[in-house]
Amino acid sequence: MLQGVWRSDDAVDHVELAAIHSNLSLGPLGRRVVTPTMPFARRRWAPSTDSLPLEYDTSPLAVSEVLDWADAQGECDLDPETGPSWRLSARSTDDGGTVLSLVCSHVVADAAGLIEAAGMALTGSVPPESYAYPISDVCDAAALVWRVSKAALLALAGLLFSRRARSELRDYVRASSEASPHEMSVSTAVFDIEARLSNSEFISVVTDIMVALGQHEPVAINVPFRSNIPGANGIGMATVHTSRTDSLAEIKNACKRAFTTPAGAPSGFPAEMVQLLPERAAAALTSAPGHAAALCSNIGDLPDAVGVIGSHRASTVATRALHPHSGSARTTKILSAYLSTLNGTSTLSLVGTDPALIPSSDTLAEQAHAVLTDRQLTARSWR
């Protein structure tokens, strides 16, 4: 689940919040997943105005409790198939300001999609969504089976004649079998940093935080990036291994090298083949990539449209992914870090999941603040 959290020094009235809520229903988040009855046909989008009601509590919330309130907003039931798939809530703060939370299913949008939808809703510039299907489910299923079958046969043939392909497949299977997932226990921290951090600085800071928490070096870090490969997913995932002694130039070069070999299907097998498999089998096949201990997702500069709440300026905006109803879920990720920048201020959002290294949100906040202070970065904690 994705979340954007806006803080404003002003009191935002219910009328403006209701308008934003209505705009979200009509914008890019106003959709749901439709599963075709035709076997092997791909799922598609359909417009949907279903939404949870706007929640606006005007009783003053202590500023020190803003992050706890934001964490609680993710504990809701969102369903991208039956709807609703997003939720908007707001709360007045005891300093006269307002905090706004927008959460949505990660199926409905990625970070860029959530920011685009929020910008449209916040400024009132909501274009009509168009869902055109140029081919029938029968044709779509036939085309998918043909593409996957042809590519899979070529990949199988490659295994017979290419030692490199066989090695890639072995590494892929080994990565999955060697993973040691732990039960999730979520801890959070958010800091506003009076500086614009580069991607290399961001990764370096997270490396220091991981080591401060007790992680061994080098630290394996997943770095998502925009992919320009034709026909590929819009987001690629690369993995770098960093240490505290690495310079920013070394980290930058390591990222460049990793971006040329992103995680994905091994040995030429088509990524689309998971769409033809049962969900459990697809999940098992896609679990191998990305077993890094940390994630560094740099959202980058937020557009001006996201820097407002109706007629009021946002003082800061945090962007992150949450893990609602995690219960007994297991993961190999220890820490996920998200960075976004608004008006020259970088907001660092941290989400920890390993209770062995991060027993509480206070521990995460204290260790992160110590690292930021040691690096002479002026940072204000949300806790």
mmCIF file of C-alpha atoms in Angstrom:
data_model
loop_
_atom_site.group_PDB
_atom_site.id
_atom_site.type_symbol
_atom_site.label_atom_id
_atom_site.label_comp_id
_atom_site.label_asym_id
_atom_site.label_seq_id
_atom_site.Cartn_x
_atom_site.Cartn_y
_atom_site.Cartn_z
ATOM 1 C CA MET A 1 0.000 0.000 0.000
ATOM 2 C CA LEU A 2 1.269 3.491 -0.892
ATOM 3 C CA GLN A 3 0.788 6.614 1.185
ATOM 4 C CA GLY A 4 1.311 10.332 0.776
ATOM 5 C CA VAL A 5 1.190 12.494 3.905
ATOM 6 C CA TRP A 6 0.803 16.273 3.610
ATOM 7 C CA ARG A 7 1.357 18.716 6.459
ATOM 8 C CA SER A 8 0.149 22.300 6.323
ATOM 9 C CA ASP A 9 0.651 25.110 8.812
ATOM 10 C CA ASP A 10 -2.890 26.275 7.984
ATOM 11 C CA ALA A 11 -6.290 24.936 8.964
ATOM 12 C CA VAL A 12 -7.923 23.406 5.886
ATOM 13 C CA ASP A 13 -11.724 23.500 5.908
ATOM 14 C CA HIS A 14 -14.031 20.577 5.183
ATOM 15 C CA VAL A 15 -15.303 22.056 1.892
ATOM 16 C CA GLU A 16 -11.831 22.029 0.326
ATOM 17 C CA LEU A 17 -11.145 18.503 1.567
ATOM 18 C CA ALA A 18 -14.491 17.292 0.195
ATOM 19 C CA ALA A 19 -13.593 18.753 -3.217
ATOM 20 C CA ILE A 20 -10.254 16.914 -3.183
ATOM 21 C CA HIS A 21 -12.056 13.692 -2.241
ATOM 22 C CA SER A 22 -14.481 14.106 -5.128
ATOM 23 C CA ASN A 23 -11.642 14.851 -7.562
ATOM 24 C CA LEU A 24 -9.844 11.666 -6.552
ATOM 25 C CA SER A 25 -12.952 9.615 -7.403
ATOM 26 C CA LEU A 26 -12.956 11.050 -10.915
ATOM 27 C CA GLY A 27 -9.208 10.868 -11.477
ATOM 28 C CA PRO A 28 -6.672 8.102 -12.184
ATOM 29 C CA LEU A 29 -7.305 6.351 -8.848
ATOM 30 C CA GLY A 30 -10.984 5.952 -9.707
ATOM 31 C CA ARG A 31 -10.640 2.517 -11.238
ATOM 32 C CA ARG A 32 -10.694 -1.180 -10.381
ATOM 33 C CA VAL A 33 -9.285 -4.416 -11.752
ATOM 34 C CA VAL A 34 -11.547 -6.595 -13.886
ATOM 35 C CA THR A 35 -10.670 -10.288 -14.218
ATOM 36 C CA PRO A 36 -11.838 -11.724 -17.587
ATOM 37 C CA THR A 37 -13.671 -15.040 -17.679
ATOM 38 C CA MET A 38 -11.574 -16.073 -20.680
ATOM 39 C CA PRO A 39 -8.564 -18.134 -19.485
ATOM 40 C CA PHE A 40 -5.186 -16.444 -20.058
ATOM 41 C CA ALA A 41 -6.718 -13.085 -20.973
ATOM 42 C CA ARG A 42 -5.026 -10.293 -19.041
ATOM 43 C CA ARG A 43 -6.767 -8.346 -16.335
ATOM 44 C CA ARG A 44 -7.825 -4.855 -17.286
ATOM 45 C CA TRP A 45 -8.990 -1.597 -15.779
ATOM 46 C CA ALA A 46 -12.556 -0.369 -15.461
ATOM 47 C CA PRO A 47 -13.654 3.027 -14.116
ATOM 48 C CA SER A 48 -15.001 3.037 -10.566
ATOM 49 C CA THR A 49 -16.133 5.895 -8.340
ATOM 50 C CA ASP A 50 -16.400 3.666 -5.263
ATOM 51 C CA SER A 51 -14.572 5.233 -2.334
ATOM 52 C CA LEU A 52 -14.381 5.194 1.403
ATOM 53 C CA PRO A 53 -15.893 8.357 2.911
ATOM 54 C CA LEU A 54 -13.680 11.307 3.693
ATOM 55 C CA GLU A 55 -12.588 11.161 7.316
ATOM 56 C CA TYR A 56 -11.901 14.554 8.874
ATOM 57 C CA ASP A 57 -11.400 14.815 12.615
ATOM 58 C CA THR A 58 -11.223 18.439 13.794
ATOM 59 C CA SER A 59 -10.227 17.563 17.377
ATOM 60 C CA PRO A 60 -6.640 18.781 17.808
ATOM 61 C CA LEU A 61 -3.943 16.149 17.360
ATOM 62 C CA ALA A 62 -0.630 16.693 19.149
ATOM 63 C CA VAL A 63 2.133 17.413 16.645
ATOM 64 C CA SER A 64 4.215 14.667 18.270
ATOM 65 C CA GLU A 65 1.476 12.166 17.350
ATOM 66 C CA VAL A 66 1.209 13.028 13.649
ATOM 67 C CA LEU A 67 3.289 10.061 12.486
ATOM 68 C CA ASP A 68 1.383 7.598 14.677
ATOM 69 C CA TRP A 69 -1.859 8.964 13.190
ATOM 70 C CA ALA A 70 -0.461 8.606 9.661
ATOM 71 C CA ASP A 71 0.605 5.014 10.389
ATOM 72 C CA ALA A 72 -2.924 4.180 11.535
ATOM 73 C CA GLN A 73 -4.464 5.469 8.281
ATOM 74 C CA GLY A 74 -2.914 2.552 6.422
ATOM 75 C CA GLU A 75 -4.770 0.001 8.532
ATOM 76 C CA CYS A 76 -7.776 -0.138 6.236
ATOM 77 C CA ASP A 77 -9.202 -2.671 3.799
ATOM 78 C CA LEU A 78 -8.573 -1.675 0.189
ATOM 79 C CA ASP A 79 -9.464 -4.008 -2.665
ATOM 80 C CA PRO A 80 -8.412 -3.141 -6.235
ATOM 81 C CA GLU A 81 -10.907 -5.672 -7.638
ATOM 82 C CA THR A 82 -14.114 -4.948 -5.733
ATOM 83 C CA GLY A 83 -13.185 -1.460 -4.546
ATOM 84 C CA PRO A 84 -12.590 0.920 -3.011
ATOM 85 C CA SER A 85 -8.859 1.092 -3.673
ATOM 86 C CA TRP A 86 -7.961 4.380 -1.955
ATOM 87 C CA ARG A 87 -8.720 6.376 1.176
ATOM 88 C CA LEU A 88 -8.449 10.080 2.084
ATOM 89 C CA SER A 89 -8.358 11.264 5.694
ATOM 90 C CA ALA A 90 -7.375 14.448 7.516
ATOM 91 C CA ARG A 91 -6.837 15.692 11.055
ATOM 92 C CA SER A 92 -6.388 19.084 12.679
ATOM 93 C CA THR A 93 -3.202 19.546 14.709
ATOM 94 C CA ASP A 94 -2.736 21.426 17.959
ATOM 95 C CA ASP A 95 -0.449 24.002 16.302
ATOM 96 C CA GLY A 96 -3.323 25.200 14.106
ATOM 97 C CA GLY A 97 -2.335 23.149 11.074
ATOM 98 C CA THR A 98 -3.688 20.154 9.175
ATOM 99 C CA VAL A 99 -2.306 16.756 8.265
ATOM 100 C CA LEU A 100 -3.690 14.905 5.230
ATOM 101 C CA SER A 101 -3.246 11.237 4.325
ATOM 102 C CA LEU A 102 -3.911 9.564 0.978
ATOM 103 C CA VAL A 103 -3.411 5.794 0.794
ATOM 104 C CA CYS A 104 -4.001 3.557 -2.207
ATOM 105 C CA SER A 105 -3.442 -0.013 -3.283
ATOM 106 C CA HIS A 106 -0.066 -0.514 -4.963
ATOM 107 C CA VAL A 107 -1.951 -2.372 -7.706
ATOM 108 C CA VAL A 108 -3.813 0.787 -8.701
ATOM 109 C CA ALA A 109 -0.772 3.061 -8.840
ATOM 110 C CA ASP A 110 2.960 3.226 -8.281
ATOM 111 C CA ALA A 111 4.559 6.215 -6.551
ATOM 112 C CA ALA A 112 4.551 8.311 -9.713
ATOM 113 C CA GLY A 113 0.895 7.408 -10.351
ATOM 114 C CA LEU A 114 -0.125 8.350 -6.819
ATOM 115 C CA ILE A 115 1.668 11.696 -7.105
ATOM 116 C CA GLU A 116 0.039 12.410 -10.469
ATOM 117 C CA ALA A 117 -3.430 11.567 -9.159
ATOM 118 C CA ALA A 118 -2.886 13.616 -6.013
ATOM 119 C CA GLY A 119 -1.641 16.616 -7.987
ATOM 120 C CA MET A 120 -4.735 16.567 -10.193
ATOM 121 C CA ALA A 121 -7.068 16.271 -7.208
ATOM 122 C CA LEU A 122 -5.332 18.917 -5.107
ATOM 123 C CA THR A 123 -5.445 21.503 -7.893
ATOM 124 C CA GLY A 124 -8.798 20.469 -9.348
ATOM 125 C CA SER A 125 -7.389 19.601 -12.784
ATOM 126 C CA VAL A 126 -8.964 16.174 -13.202
ATOM 127 C CA PRO A 127 -9.213 14.928 -16.821
ATOM 128 C CA PRO A 128 -11.706 12.183 -17.701
ATOM 129 C CA GLU A 129 -10.165 8.727 -17.600
ATOM 130 C CA SER A 130 -10.367 6.660 -20.771
ATOM 131 C CA TYR A 131 -10.361 2.867 -20.800
ATOM 132 C CA ALA A 132 -10.192 1.630 -24.367
ATOM 133 C CA TYR A 133 -9.775 -2.040 -25.254
ATOM 134 C CA PRO A 134 -8.729 -2.436 -28.886
ATOM 135 C CA ILE A 135 -8.972 -6.225 -28.857
ATOM 136 C CA SER A 136 -11.289 -8.813 -27.339
ATOM 137 C CA ASP A 137 -10.396 -11.071 -24.395
ATOM 138 C CA VAL A 138 -10.137 -13.994 -26.812
ATOM 139 C CA CYS A 139 -7.616 -12.197 -29.003
ATOM 140 C CA ASP A 140 -5.710 -10.925 -25.989
ATOM 141 C CA ALA A 141 -5.434 -14.445 -24.519
ATOM 142 C CA ALA A 142 -4.308 -15.908 -27.835
ATOM 143 C CA ALA A 143 -1.690 -13.180 -28.344
ATOM 144 C CA LEU A 144 -0.321 -13.601 -24.802
ATOM 145 C CA VAL A 145 -0.050 -17.390 -25.084
ATOM 146 C CA TRP A 146 1.676 -17.058 -28.448
ATOM 147 C CA ARG A 147 4.217 -14.498 -27.207
ATOM 148 C CA VAL A 148 5.025 -16.398 -24.025
ATOM 149 C CA SER A 149 5.225 -19.803 -25.720
ATOM 150 C CA LYS A 150 7.559 -18.557 -28.440
ATOM 151 C CA ALA A 151 9.874 -16.772 -25.985
ATOM 152 C CA ALA A 152 9.855 -19.688 -23.504
ATOM 153 C CA LEU A 153 10.804 -22.185 -26.218
ATOM 154 C CA LEU A 154 13.697 -19.970 -27.270
ATOM 155 C CA ALA A 155 14.800 -19.679 -23.629
ATOM 156 C CA LEU A 156 14.655 -23.473 -23.175
ATOM 157 C CA ALA A 157 16.721 -23.918 -26.308
ATOM 158 C CA GLY A 158 19.189 -21.399 -24.923
ATOM 159 C CA LEU A 159 19.664 -23.542 -21.811
ATOM 160 C CA LEU A 160 20.848 -26.397 -24.014
ATOM 161 C CA PHE A 161 23.501 -24.390 -25.831
ATOM 162 C CA SER A 162 24.479 -21.554 -23.481
ATOM 163 C CA ARG A 163 26.508 -22.074 -20.318
ATOM 164 C CA ARG A 164 25.792 -18.456 -19.351
ATOM 165 C CA ALA A 165 22.036 -19.041 -19.539
ATOM 166 C CA ARG A 166 22.315 -22.119 -17.319
ATOM 167 C CA SER A 167 24.407 -20.148 -14.847
ATOM 168 C CA GLU A 168 21.834 -17.345 -14.729
ATOM 169 C CA LEU A 169 19.061 -19.832 -14.007
ATOM 170 C CA ARG A 170 21.089 -21.499 -11.228
ATOM 171 C CA ASP A 171 21.822 -18.104 -9.651
ATOM 172 C CA TYR A 172 18.142 -17.194 -9.851
ATOM 173 C CA VAL A 173 17.039 -20.394 -8.095
ATOM 174 C CA ARG A 174 19.843 -20.108 -5.536
ATOM 175 C CA ALA A 175 18.840 -16.526 -4.666
ATOM 176 C CA SER A 176 15.357 -17.709 -3.796
ATOM 177 C CA SER A 177 16.471 -20.745 -1.775
ATOM 178 C CA GLU A 178 19.071 -18.806 0.224
ATOM 179 C CA ALA A 179 16.662 -16.113 1.376
ATOM 180 C CA SER A 180 15.918 -16.068 5.124
ATOM 181 C CA PRO A 181 12.654 -14.211 5.644
ATOM 182 C CA HIS A 182 11.623 -12.958 9.069
ATOM 183 C CA GLU A 183 8.221 -12.173 10.518
ATOM 184 C CA MET A 184 7.307 -8.549 9.989
ATOM 185 C CA SER A 185 7.045 -6.030 12.805
ATOM 186 C CA VAL A 186 6.632 -2.532 11.386
ATOM 187 C CA SER A 187 8.467 0.512 12.752
ATOM 188 C CA THR A 188 8.451 3.961 11.167
ATOM 189 C CA ALA A 189 10.333 7.255 11.240
ATOM 190 C CA VAL A 190 10.174 10.394 9.101
ATOM 191 C CA PHE A 191 12.609 13.321 8.918
ATOM 192 C CA ASP A 192 12.524 16.661 7.114
ATOM 193 C CA ILE A 193 16.092 17.439 6.031
ATOM 194 C CA GLU A 194 17.156 20.967 5.140
ATOM 195 C CA ALA A 195 19.093 19.867 2.086
ATOM 196 C CA ARG A 196 18.582 18.373 -1.348
ATOM 197 C CA LEU A 197 20.095 14.880 -1.272
ATOM 198 C CA SER A 198 21.406 13.275 -4.429
ATOM 199 C CA ASN A 199 20.597 9.638 -5.072
ATOM 200 C CA SER A 200 24.123 8.620 -4.058
ATOM 201 C CA GLU A 201 23.884 10.617 -0.822
ATOM 202 C CA PHE A 202 20.516 8.993 -0.120
ATOM 203 C CA ILE A 203 21.949 5.496 -0.540
ATOM 204 C CA SER A 204 24.988 6.438 1.554
ATOM 205 C CA VAL A 205 22.780 7.710 4.403
ATOM 206 C CA VAL A 206 20.679 4.530 4.358
ATOM 207 C CA THR A 207 23.846 2.420 4.371
ATOM 208 C CA ASP A 208 25.002 4.229 7.513
ATOM 209 C CA ILE A 209 21.600 3.750 9.155
ATOM 210 C CA MET A 210 21.598 0.031 8.351
ATOM 211 C CA VAL A 211 25.063 -0.432 9.869
ATOM 212 C CA ALA A 212 24.056 1.613 12.930
ATOM 213 C CA LEU A 213 21.112 -0.765 13.376
ATOM 214 C CA GLY A 214 23.476 -3.750 13.353
ATOM 215 C CA GLN A 215 23.498 -4.916 9.730
ATOM 216 C CA HIS A 216 26.788 -6.358 8.452
ATOM 217 C CA GLU A 217 28.686 -4.700 5.613
ATOM 218 C CA PRO A 218 28.493 -4.593 2.689
ATOM 219 C CA VAL A 219 24.789 -3.811 2.729
ATOM 220 C CA ALA A 220 22.690 -5.129 -0.165
ATOM 221 C CA ILE A 221 20.311 -2.381 -1.314
ATOM 222 C CA ASN A 222 17.581 -2.543 -3.944
ATOM 223 C CA VAL A 223 17.307 0.612 -6.044
ATOM 224 C CA PRO A 224 14.210 1.008 -8.265
ATOM 225 C CA PHE A 225 14.616 3.095 -11.413
ATOM 226 C CA ARG A 226 12.668 4.129 -14.473
ATOM 227 C CA SER A 227 13.231 1.659 -17.296
ATOM 228 C CA ASN A 228 13.278 2.716 -20.960
ATOM 229 C CA ILE A 229 13.498 -0.830 -22.325
ATOM 230 C CA PRO A 230 10.746 -1.303 -24.950
ATOM 231 C CA GLY A 231 8.028 -3.666 -23.775
ATOM 232 C CA ALA A 232 9.407 -3.809 -20.240
ATOM 233 C CA ASN A 233 7.805 -2.824 -16.981
ATOM 234 C CA GLY A 234 8.132 0.912 -16.410
ATOM 235 C CA ILE A 235 10.081 0.267 -13.201
ATOM 236 C CA GLY A 236 13.313 -1.700 -13.067
ATOM 237 C CA MET A 237 14.998 -2.969 -9.901
ATOM 238 C CA ALA A 238 18.773 -3.042 -9.464
ATOM 239 C CA THR A 239 20.838 -4.213 -6.493
ATOM 240 C CA VAL A 240 24.021 -2.560 -5.198
ATOM 241 C CA HIS A 241 26.301 -3.550 -2.300
ATOM 242 C CA THR A 242 27.589 -0.604 -0.286
ATOM 243 C CA SER A 243 29.757 0.086 2.746
ATOM 244 C CA ARG A 244 30.236 3.151 4.944
ATOM 245 C CA THR A 245 33.653 3.764 3.407
ATOM 246 C CA ASP A 246 32.277 3.987 -0.163
ATOM 247 C CA SER A 247 32.533 7.451 -1.689
ATOM 248 C CA LEU A 248 29.577 9.058 -3.428
ATOM 249 C CA ALA A 249 31.340 8.576 -6.765
ATOM 250 C CA GLU A 250 31.775 4.854 -6.060
ATOM 251 C CA ILE A 251 28.104 4.507 -5.155
ATOM 252 C CA LYS A 252 27.066 6.388 -8.306
ATOM 253 C CA ASN A 253 29.189 4.137 -10.508
ATOM 254 C CA ALA A 254 27.881 1.012 -8.751
ATOM 255 C CA CYS A 255 24.318 2.134 -9.486
ATOM 256 C CA LYS A 256 25.115 2.780 -13.143
ATOM 257 C CA ARG A 257 26.514 -0.723 -13.503
ATOM 258 C CA ALA A 258 23.557 -2.267 -11.671
ATOM 259 C CA PHE A 259 21.032 -0.441 -13.854
ATOM 260 C CA THR A 260 22.395 -2.268 -16.904
ATOM 261 C CA THR A 261 21.513 -5.641 -15.356
ATOM 262 C CA PRO A 262 18.237 -5.153 -13.458
ATOM 263 C CA ALA A 263 16.469 -7.968 -11.650
ATOM 264 C CA GLY A 264 14.046 -9.901 -13.802
ATOM 265 C CA ALA A 265 13.197 -13.198 -15.405
ATOM 266 C CA PRO A 266 16.347 -15.325 -15.891
ATOM 267 C CA SER A 267 17.939 -16.755 -18.991
ATOM 268 C CA GLY A 268 15.665 -15.066 -21.503
ATOM 269 C CA PHE A 269 12.410 -16.395 -20.069
ATOM 270 C CA PRO A 270 9.611 -13.873 -20.670
ATOM 271 C CA ALA A 271 8.368 -11.961 -17.650
ATOM 272 C CA GLU A 272 4.833 -12.261 -19.041
ATOM 273 C CA MET A 273 4.804 -15.987 -18.373
ATOM 274 C CA VAL A 274 3.753 -15.335 -14.751
ATOM 275 C CA GLN A 275 0.403 -14.132 -16.109
ATOM 276 C CA LEU A 276 -0.319 -17.652 -17.327
ATOM 277 C CA LEU A 277 0.434 -19.307 -13.992
ATOM 278 C CA PRO A 278 -1.644 -19.733 -10.822
ATOM 279 C CA GLU A 279 -1.041 -16.904 -8.339
ATOM 280 C CA ARG A 280 0.926 -19.055 -5.888
ATOM 281 C CA ALA A 281 3.252 -20.339 -8.594
ATOM 282 C CA ALA A 282 3.705 -16.828 -9.982
ATOM 283 C CA ALA A 283 4.557 -15.525 -6.507
ATOM 284 C CA ALA A 284 7.170 -18.263 -6.048
ATOM 285 C CA LEU A 285 8.804 -17.491 -9.394
ATOM 286 C CA THR A 286 8.983 -13.751 -8.741
ATOM 287 C CA SER A 287 10.342 -14.029 -5.210
ATOM 288 C CA ALA A 288 13.969 -14.532 -6.206
ATOM 289 C CA PRO A 289 14.850 -11.001 -7.376
ATOM 290 C CA GLY A 290 15.127 -8.304 -4.773
ATOM 291 C CA HIS A 291 16.250 -10.195 -1.660
ATOM 292 C CA ALA A 292 18.314 -7.202 -0.538
ATOM 293 C CA ALA A 293 18.311 -6.093 3.077
ATOM 294 C CA ALA A 294 17.235 -2.537 2.242
ATOM 295 C CA LEU A 295 15.292 -0.568 -0.354
ATOM 296 C CA CYS A 296 16.130 2.983 -1.424
ATOM 297 C CA SER A 297 13.299 4.510 -3.453
ATOM 298 C CA ASN A 298 14.062 8.074 -4.537
ATOM 299 C CA ILE A 299 10.783 9.713 -5.557
ATOM 300 C CA GLY A 300 12.666 12.883 -6.500
ATOM 301 C CA ASP A 301 11.368 16.437 -6.784
ATOM 302 C CA LEU A 302 7.625 16.666 -6.237
ATOM 303 C CA PRO A 303 5.698 18.814 -8.729
ATOM 304 C CA ASP A 304 4.244 22.146 -7.630
ATOM 305 C CA ALA A 305 0.730 20.703 -7.868
ATOM 306 C CA VAL A 306 1.492 18.374 -4.961
ATOM 307 C CA GLY A 307 2.707 21.241 -2.785
ATOM 308 C CA VAL A 308 -0.782 22.551 -2.061
ATOM 309 C CA ILE A 309 -3.869 21.410 -0.195
ATOM 310 C CA GLY A 310 -6.661 23.304 -1.897
ATOM 311 C CA SER A 311 -5.784 26.968 -1.358
ATOM 312 C CA HIS A 312 -3.147 26.234 1.299
ATOM 313 C CA ARG A 313 0.543 25.504 0.948
ATOM 314 C CA ALA A 314 1.932 22.200 2.166
ATOM 315 C CA SER A 315 4.906 22.667 4.447
ATOM 316 C CA THR A 316 6.184 19.131 3.860
ATOM 317 C CA VAL A 317 5.128 15.928 2.082
ATOM 318 C CA ALA A 318 6.164 12.376 2.969
ATOM 319 C CA THR A 319 5.852 9.493 0.514
ATOM 320 C CA ARG A 320 6.220 5.847 1.486
ATOM 321 C CA ALA A 321 4.876 2.304 1.256
ATOM 322 C CA LEU A 322 3.067 0.686 4.198
ATOM 323 C CA HIS A 323 2.360 -2.889 5.246
ATOM 324 C CA PRO A 324 -1.178 -3.010 6.663
ATOM 325 C CA HIS A 325 -2.496 -6.143 8.351
ATOM 326 C CA SER A 326 0.990 -7.651 8.109
ATOM 327 C CA GLY A 327 0.203 -10.117 10.902
ATOM 328 C CA SER A 328 2.399 -13.190 10.427
ATOM 329 C CA ALA A 329 3.651 -12.082 6.999
ATOM 330 C CA ARG A 330 7.332 -12.691 6.303
ATOM 331 C CA THR A 331 9.893 -10.679 4.357
ATOM 332 C CA THR A 332 13.626 -10.497 3.757
ATOM 333 C CA LYS A 333 13.582 -6.689 3.771
ATOM 334 C CA ILE A 334 14.899 -5.043 6.940
ATOM 335 C CA LEU A 335 14.459 -1.380 6.046
ATOM 336 C CA SER A 336 12.700 0.494 3.255
ATOM 337 C CA ALA A 337 13.621 4.140 2.712
ATOM 338 C CA TYR A 338 11.800 6.717 0.596
ATOM 339 C CA LEU A 339 13.007 10.187 -0.321
ATOM 340 C CA SER A 340 11.021 13.059 -1.803
ATOM 341 C CA THR A 341 11.905 16.730 -2.157
ATOM 342 C CA LEU A 342 9.615 19.757 -1.948
ATOM 343 C CA ASN A 343 10.880 23.336 -2.159
ATOM 344 C CA GLY A 344 14.438 22.298 -1.361
ATOM 345 C CA THR A 345 13.514 20.213 1.695
ATOM 346 C CA SER A 346 14.089 16.463 1.491
ATOM 347 C CA THR A 347 11.698 14.245 3.424
ATOM 348 C CA LEU A 348 13.173 10.884 4.397
ATOM 349 C CA SER A 349 10.623 8.192 5.263
ATOM 350 C CA LEU A 350 11.847 4.986 6.895
ATOM 351 C CA VAL A 351 9.846 1.782 7.330
ATOM 352 C CA GLY A 352 11.515 -1.021 9.273
ATOM 353 C CA THR A 353 10.222 -4.600 9.346
ATOM 354 C CA ASP A 354 12.787 -6.656 11.300
ATOM 355 C CA PRO A 355 12.182 -6.680 15.077
ATOM 356 C CA ALA A 356 15.619 -8.210 15.693
ATOM 357 C CA LEU A 357 17.416 -5.076 14.471
ATOM 358 C CA ILE A 358 14.581 -2.553 14.855
ATOM 359 C CA PRO A 359 12.595 -3.381 17.983
ATOM 360 C CA SER A 360 10.616 -0.119 17.953
ATOM 361 C CA SER A 361 9.934 3.090 16.050
ATOM 362 C CA ASP A 362 11.825 5.008 18.746
ATOM 363 C CA THR A 363 14.923 2.897 18.088
ATOM 364 C CA LEU A 364 14.686 3.525 14.354
ATOM 365 C CA ALA A 365 14.208 7.277 14.853
ATOM 366 C CA GLU A 366 17.085 7.546 17.336
ATOM 367 C CA GLN A 367 19.579 5.654 15.182
ATOM 368 C CA ALA A 368 18.585 7.528 12.029
ATOM 369 C CA HIS A 369 18.784 10.901 13.789
ATOM 370 C CA ALA A 370 22.273 10.051 15.086
ATOM 371 C CA VAL A 371 23.425 9.241 11.542
ATOM 372 C CA LEU A 372 21.942 12.439 10.099
ATOM 373 C CA THR A 373 23.523 14.520 12.882
ATOM 374 C CA ASP A 374 26.899 12.854 12.357
ATOM 375 C CA ARG A 375 26.676 13.779 8.685
ATOM 376 C CA GLN A 376 25.910 17.399 9.691
ATOM 377 C CA LEU A 377 22.451 17.329 8.139
ATOM 378 C CA THR A 378 19.831 19.480 9.857
ATOM 379 C CA ALA A 379 16.863 17.165 10.315
ATOM 380 C CA ARG A 380 13.515 17.497 12.103
ATOM 381 C CA SER A 381 11.894 14.276 13.254
ATOM 382 C CA TRP A 382 8.152 13.797 12.951
ATOM 383 C CA ARG A 383 8.186 12.004 16.313
#
